[in-house]
Amino acid sequence: MNICLYGASSNAIAKSYINPTEELGAKLAERGHTLIYGGGAAGLMGAAARGVYSHGGKIIGIVPSFLNVDGILFDGCDEMIFTETMRERKQLMEQKSDAFLMTPGGIGTFDEFFEILTLKQLGRHSKPIAVFNINSYFDPLIEQLKKAVQKQFMTAETFELCMFTDNADKLLNYLEDAASRHTQAKVFKNL
């Protein structure tokens, strides 16, 4: 399965975020999945890539050509796809992925997550989405989404379109199970 990872690119992140993300990458590789991500060498993107790489997994980086600068990109990618724009990058990541996961990050990570969640809400895809809630980083986001449901700005069904967990195995189990059901549904639809 191709799993798209969204996450921080900053080197200033504490090891308490880096280490679990690197372990997640290792588990992803051990389970035979391919990492699709933004191609970065630093932050949680780099941590995930190092974890996958250290366990012999496949890595596909998708990056706008203006970020092709020394030291920015992870040199262990099996394939590096360059795009002209960030928009094209996100579109290719979406097309090439069977599932999505978000690790802690900043504005770019939130942008990618909310776009893919919105597209799922609108029925533009039915791929699973999971959030790796390391050190309770996303607890305020969970509360904000619950408040949006409570105040009727969002439906409870929309909140249930993704799963939040701080456990890497539960996260991968969820993505595998949901992606399997998604693939079976596509097969039955084509019969």
mmCIF file of C-alpha atoms in Angstrom:
data_model
loop_
_atom_site.group_PDB
_atom_site.id
_atom_site.type_symbol
_atom_site.label_atom_id
_atom_site.label_comp_id
_atom_site.label_asym_id
_atom_site.label_seq_id
_atom_site.Cartn_x
_atom_site.Cartn_y
_atom_site.Cartn_z
ATOM 1 C CA MET A 1 0.000 0.000 0.000
ATOM 2 C CA ASN A 2 1.182 3.542 -0.744
ATOM 3 C CA ILE A 3 0.850 5.657 2.397
ATOM 4 C CA CYS A 4 1.116 9.435 2.122
ATOM 5 C CA LEU A 5 2.649 11.124 5.159
ATOM 6 C CA TYR A 6 2.211 14.799 6.001
ATOM 7 C CA GLY A 7 4.474 16.271 8.675
ATOM 8 C CA ALA A 8 6.797 18.990 9.857
ATOM 9 C CA SER A 9 10.000 19.846 8.034
ATOM 10 C CA SER A 10 11.691 21.802 10.818
ATOM 11 C CA ASN A 11 14.955 20.645 12.420
ATOM 12 C CA ALA A 12 14.057 22.414 15.683
ATOM 13 C CA ILE A 13 11.608 19.663 16.724
ATOM 14 C CA ALA A 14 12.148 17.779 19.994
ATOM 15 C CA LYS A 15 13.340 14.162 19.925
ATOM 16 C CA SER A 16 10.081 13.203 21.666
ATOM 17 C CA TYR A 17 8.419 13.813 18.274
ATOM 18 C CA ILE A 18 11.287 12.688 16.028
ATOM 19 C CA ASN A 19 11.808 9.247 17.580
ATOM 20 C CA PRO A 20 8.169 8.022 17.411
ATOM 21 C CA THR A 21 7.928 9.211 13.807
ATOM 22 C CA GLU A 22 11.118 7.379 12.864
ATOM 23 C CA GLU A 23 9.706 4.256 14.555
ATOM 24 C CA LEU A 24 6.468 4.716 12.593
ATOM 25 C CA GLY A 25 8.512 4.818 9.375
ATOM 26 C CA ALA A 26 10.282 1.593 10.363
ATOM 27 C CA LYS A 27 6.954 -0.143 11.042
ATOM 28 C CA LEU A 28 5.588 1.127 7.735
ATOM 29 C CA ALA A 29 8.542 -0.498 5.935
ATOM 30 C CA GLU A 30 8.327 -3.714 7.980
ATOM 31 C CA ARG A 31 4.704 -4.078 6.891
ATOM 32 C CA GLY A 32 5.708 -3.712 3.234
ATOM 33 C CA HIS A 33 4.220 -0.283 2.557
ATOM 34 C CA THR A 34 5.638 2.500 0.397
ATOM 35 C CA LEU A 35 6.095 5.984 1.851
ATOM 36 C CA ILE A 36 4.797 8.826 -0.319
ATOM 37 C CA TYR A 37 5.823 12.180 1.127
ATOM 38 C CA GLY A 38 7.191 15.646 0.468
ATOM 39 C CA GLY A 39 10.797 14.519 -0.023
ATOM 40 C CA GLY A 40 12.314 16.382 2.920
ATOM 41 C CA ALA A 41 15.359 15.303 4.921
ATOM 42 C CA ALA A 42 14.548 17.268 8.082
ATOM 43 C CA GLY A 43 11.859 17.290 10.736
ATOM 44 C CA LEU A 44 9.225 14.596 10.945
ATOM 45 C CA MET A 45 9.288 14.106 7.189
ATOM 46 C CA GLY A 46 12.964 13.208 7.411
ATOM 47 C CA ALA A 47 12.394 11.055 10.511
ATOM 48 C CA ALA A 48 9.746 8.979 8.737
ATOM 49 C CA ALA A 49 11.963 8.613 5.667
ATOM 50 C CA ARG A 50 14.948 7.515 7.774
ATOM 51 C CA GLY A 51 12.775 4.916 9.501
ATOM 52 C CA VAL A 52 11.537 3.528 6.198
ATOM 53 C CA TYR A 53 15.018 3.618 4.659
ATOM 54 C CA SER A 54 16.683 1.879 7.616
ATOM 55 C CA HIS A 55 14.264 -1.033 7.243
ATOM 56 C CA GLY A 56 14.593 -1.411 3.472
ATOM 57 C CA GLY A 57 11.262 0.171 2.556
ATOM 58 C CA LYS A 58 10.408 2.061 -0.600
ATOM 59 C CA ILE A 59 10.255 5.868 -0.534
ATOM 60 C CA ILE A 60 8.771 8.200 -3.144
ATOM 61 C CA GLY A 61 9.392 11.914 -2.627
ATOM 62 C CA ILE A 62 7.242 14.476 -4.411
ATOM 63 C CA VAL A 63 8.592 18.002 -4.245
ATOM 64 C CA PRO A 64 8.306 21.300 -6.116
ATOM 65 C CA SER A 65 11.472 21.987 -8.066
ATOM 66 C CA PHE A 66 12.097 25.269 -6.209
ATOM 67 C CA LEU A 67 12.888 23.183 -3.084
ATOM 68 C CA ASN A 68 15.629 21.240 -4.893
ATOM 69 C CA VAL A 69 18.354 22.885 -2.805
ATOM 70 C CA ASP A 70 21.354 21.187 -1.153
ATOM 71 C CA GLY A 71 20.459 19.672 2.189
ATOM 72 C CA ILE A 72 16.681 20.045 1.857
ATOM 73 C CA LEU A 73 15.826 16.706 0.217
ATOM 74 C CA PHE A 74 16.294 13.175 1.548
ATOM 75 C CA ASP A 75 18.861 11.444 -0.663
ATOM 76 C CA GLY A 76 17.617 7.925 0.163
ATOM 77 C CA CYS A 77 14.428 8.176 -1.884
ATOM 78 C CA ASP A 78 13.886 5.421 -4.433
ATOM 79 C CA GLU A 79 12.139 7.940 -6.645
ATOM 80 C CA MET A 80 12.011 11.732 -6.539
ATOM 81 C CA ILE A 81 9.285 13.421 -8.560
ATOM 82 C CA PHE A 82 9.649 17.139 -9.180
ATOM 83 C CA THR A 83 6.638 19.376 -9.774
ATOM 84 C CA GLU A 84 6.283 22.993 -10.783
ATOM 85 C CA THR A 85 3.952 24.010 -7.952
ATOM 86 C CA MET A 86 2.866 23.026 -4.445
ATOM 87 C CA ARG A 87 -0.637 22.442 -5.808
ATOM 88 C CA GLU A 88 0.697 19.919 -8.338
ATOM 89 C CA ARG A 89 2.703 18.279 -5.557
ATOM 90 C CA LYS A 90 -0.388 17.786 -3.381
ATOM 91 C CA GLN A 91 -2.380 16.460 -6.323
ATOM 92 C CA LEU A 92 0.272 13.852 -7.196
ATOM 93 C CA MET A 93 0.576 12.816 -3.555
ATOM 94 C CA GLU A 94 -3.185 12.299 -3.456
ATOM 95 C CA GLN A 95 -3.283 10.345 -6.731
ATOM 96 C CA LYS A 96 -0.392 8.026 -5.863
ATOM 97 C CA SER A 97 -1.578 7.216 -2.325
ATOM 98 C CA ASP A 98 -3.945 4.578 -0.960
ATOM 99 C CA ALA A 99 -4.077 6.127 2.526
ATOM 100 C CA PHE A 100 -3.027 9.295 4.337
ATOM 101 C CA LEU A 101 -1.481 10.017 7.710
ATOM 102 C CA MET A 102 -0.638 13.248 9.444
ATOM 103 C CA THR A 103 2.115 13.649 12.012
ATOM 104 C CA PRO A 104 2.607 16.871 13.993
ATOM 105 C CA GLY A 105 3.455 19.869 11.887
ATOM 106 C CA GLY A 106 2.772 23.484 11.107
ATOM 107 C CA ILE A 107 0.730 25.391 8.586
ATOM 108 C CA GLY A 108 1.809 23.317 5.560
ATOM 109 C CA THR A 109 0.902 20.074 7.325
ATOM 110 C CA PHE A 110 -2.480 21.467 8.374
ATOM 111 C CA ASP A 111 -3.106 22.662 4.808
ATOM 112 C CA GLU A 112 -2.415 19.203 3.385
ATOM 113 C CA PHE A 113 -4.513 17.448 6.051
ATOM 114 C CA PHE A 114 -7.544 19.717 5.766
ATOM 115 C CA GLU A 115 -7.504 19.569 1.987
ATOM 116 C CA ILE A 116 -7.472 15.752 1.934
ATOM 117 C CA LEU A 117 -10.144 15.622 4.678
ATOM 118 C CA THR A 118 -12.328 18.112 2.774
ATOM 119 C CA LEU A 119 -11.970 16.097 -0.420
ATOM 120 C CA LYS A 120 -13.082 12.981 1.460
ATOM 121 C CA GLN A 121 -16.056 14.838 2.942
ATOM 122 C CA LEU A 122 -17.031 15.941 -0.574
ATOM 123 C CA GLY A 123 -16.814 12.364 -1.860
ATOM 124 C CA ARG A 124 -13.810 13.029 -4.113
ATOM 125 C CA HIS A 125 -12.007 10.033 -2.565
ATOM 126 C CA SER A 126 -12.735 7.358 0.032
ATOM 127 C CA LYS A 127 -9.186 6.599 1.178
ATOM 128 C CA PRO A 128 -8.499 6.301 4.901
ATOM 129 C CA ILE A 129 -6.984 9.161 6.897
ATOM 130 C CA ALA A 130 -5.261 8.799 10.277
ATOM 131 C CA VAL A 131 -3.588 11.288 12.586
ATOM 132 C CA PHE A 132 -0.550 10.317 14.693
ATOM 133 C CA ASN A 133 -1.247 12.236 17.917
ATOM 134 C CA ILE A 134 2.276 12.167 19.368
ATOM 135 C CA ASN A 135 2.528 13.730 22.853
ATOM 136 C CA SER A 136 -1.138 14.825 22.590
ATOM 137 C CA TYR A 137 -0.066 17.416 19.981
ATOM 138 C CA PHE A 138 -3.438 17.283 18.227
ATOM 139 C CA ASP A 139 -5.652 17.368 21.344
ATOM 140 C CA PRO A 140 -6.561 21.047 20.738
ATOM 141 C CA LEU A 141 -7.456 20.197 17.123
ATOM 142 C CA ILE A 142 -9.656 17.322 18.286
ATOM 143 C CA GLU A 143 -11.422 19.685 20.694
ATOM 144 C CA GLN A 144 -11.878 22.298 17.938
ATOM 145 C CA LEU A 145 -13.382 19.718 15.587
ATOM 146 C CA LYS A 146 -15.718 18.504 18.350
ATOM 147 C CA LYS A 147 -16.747 22.112 18.978
ATOM 148 C CA ALA A 148 -17.456 22.541 15.250
ATOM 149 C CA VAL A 149 -19.756 19.500 15.454
ATOM 150 C CA GLN A 150 -21.407 20.748 18.665
ATOM 151 C CA LYS A 151 -22.042 24.191 17.148
ATOM 152 C CA GLN A 152 -23.294 22.561 13.911
ATOM 153 C CA PHE A 153 -20.555 23.954 11.667
ATOM 154 C CA MET A 154 -19.633 20.366 10.821
ATOM 155 C CA THR A 155 -21.408 17.012 10.997
ATOM 156 C CA ALA A 156 -20.411 14.218 13.343
ATOM 157 C CA GLU A 157 -19.944 12.060 10.226
ATOM 158 C CA THR A 158 -17.223 14.433 9.010
ATOM 159 C CA PHE A 159 -15.400 14.109 12.329
ATOM 160 C CA GLU A 160 -15.449 10.337 11.866
ATOM 161 C CA LEU A 161 -13.752 10.511 8.438
ATOM 162 C CA CYS A 162 -10.362 10.276 10.120
ATOM 163 C CA MET A 163 -8.901 8.497 13.132
ATOM 164 C CA PHE A 164 -6.685 9.983 15.868
ATOM 165 C CA THR A 165 -4.264 7.821 17.870
ATOM 166 C CA ASP A 166 -0.912 8.019 19.618
ATOM 167 C CA ASN A 167 -0.147 4.370 18.824
ATOM 168 C CA ALA A 168 1.742 3.595 15.597
ATOM 169 C CA ASP A 169 0.475 0.009 15.374
ATOM 170 C CA LYS A 170 -3.159 1.062 15.820
ATOM 171 C CA LEU A 171 -2.655 3.759 13.197
ATOM 172 C CA LEU A 172 -1.238 1.316 10.639
ATOM 173 C CA ASN A 173 -3.860 -1.341 11.484
ATOM 174 C CA TYR A 174 -6.597 1.230 10.886
ATOM 175 C CA LEU A 175 -5.124 2.341 7.544
ATOM 176 C CA GLU A 176 -4.605 -1.257 6.376
ATOM 177 C CA ASP A 177 -8.107 -2.360 7.354
ATOM 178 C CA ALA A 178 -9.828 0.694 5.888
ATOM 179 C CA ALA A 179 -7.767 0.580 2.672
ATOM 180 C CA SER A 180 -8.608 -3.114 2.289
ATOM 181 C CA ARG A 181 -12.340 -2.332 2.596
ATOM 182 C CA HIS A 182 -11.910 0.544 0.119
ATOM 183 C CA THR A 183 -10.184 -1.767 -2.403
ATOM 184 C CA GLN A 184 -12.843 -4.466 -1.970
ATOM 185 C CA ALA A 185 -15.587 -1.900 -2.538
ATOM 186 C CA LYS A 186 -13.909 -0.761 -5.777
ATOM 187 C CA VAL A 187 -13.650 -4.397 -6.950
ATOM 188 C CA PHE A 188 -17.316 -5.094 -6.186
ATOM 189 C CA LYS A 189 -18.334 -1.860 -7.900
ATOM 190 C CA ASN A 190 -16.527 -2.966 -11.067
ATOM 191 C CA LEU A 191 -18.249 -6.390 -11.194
#
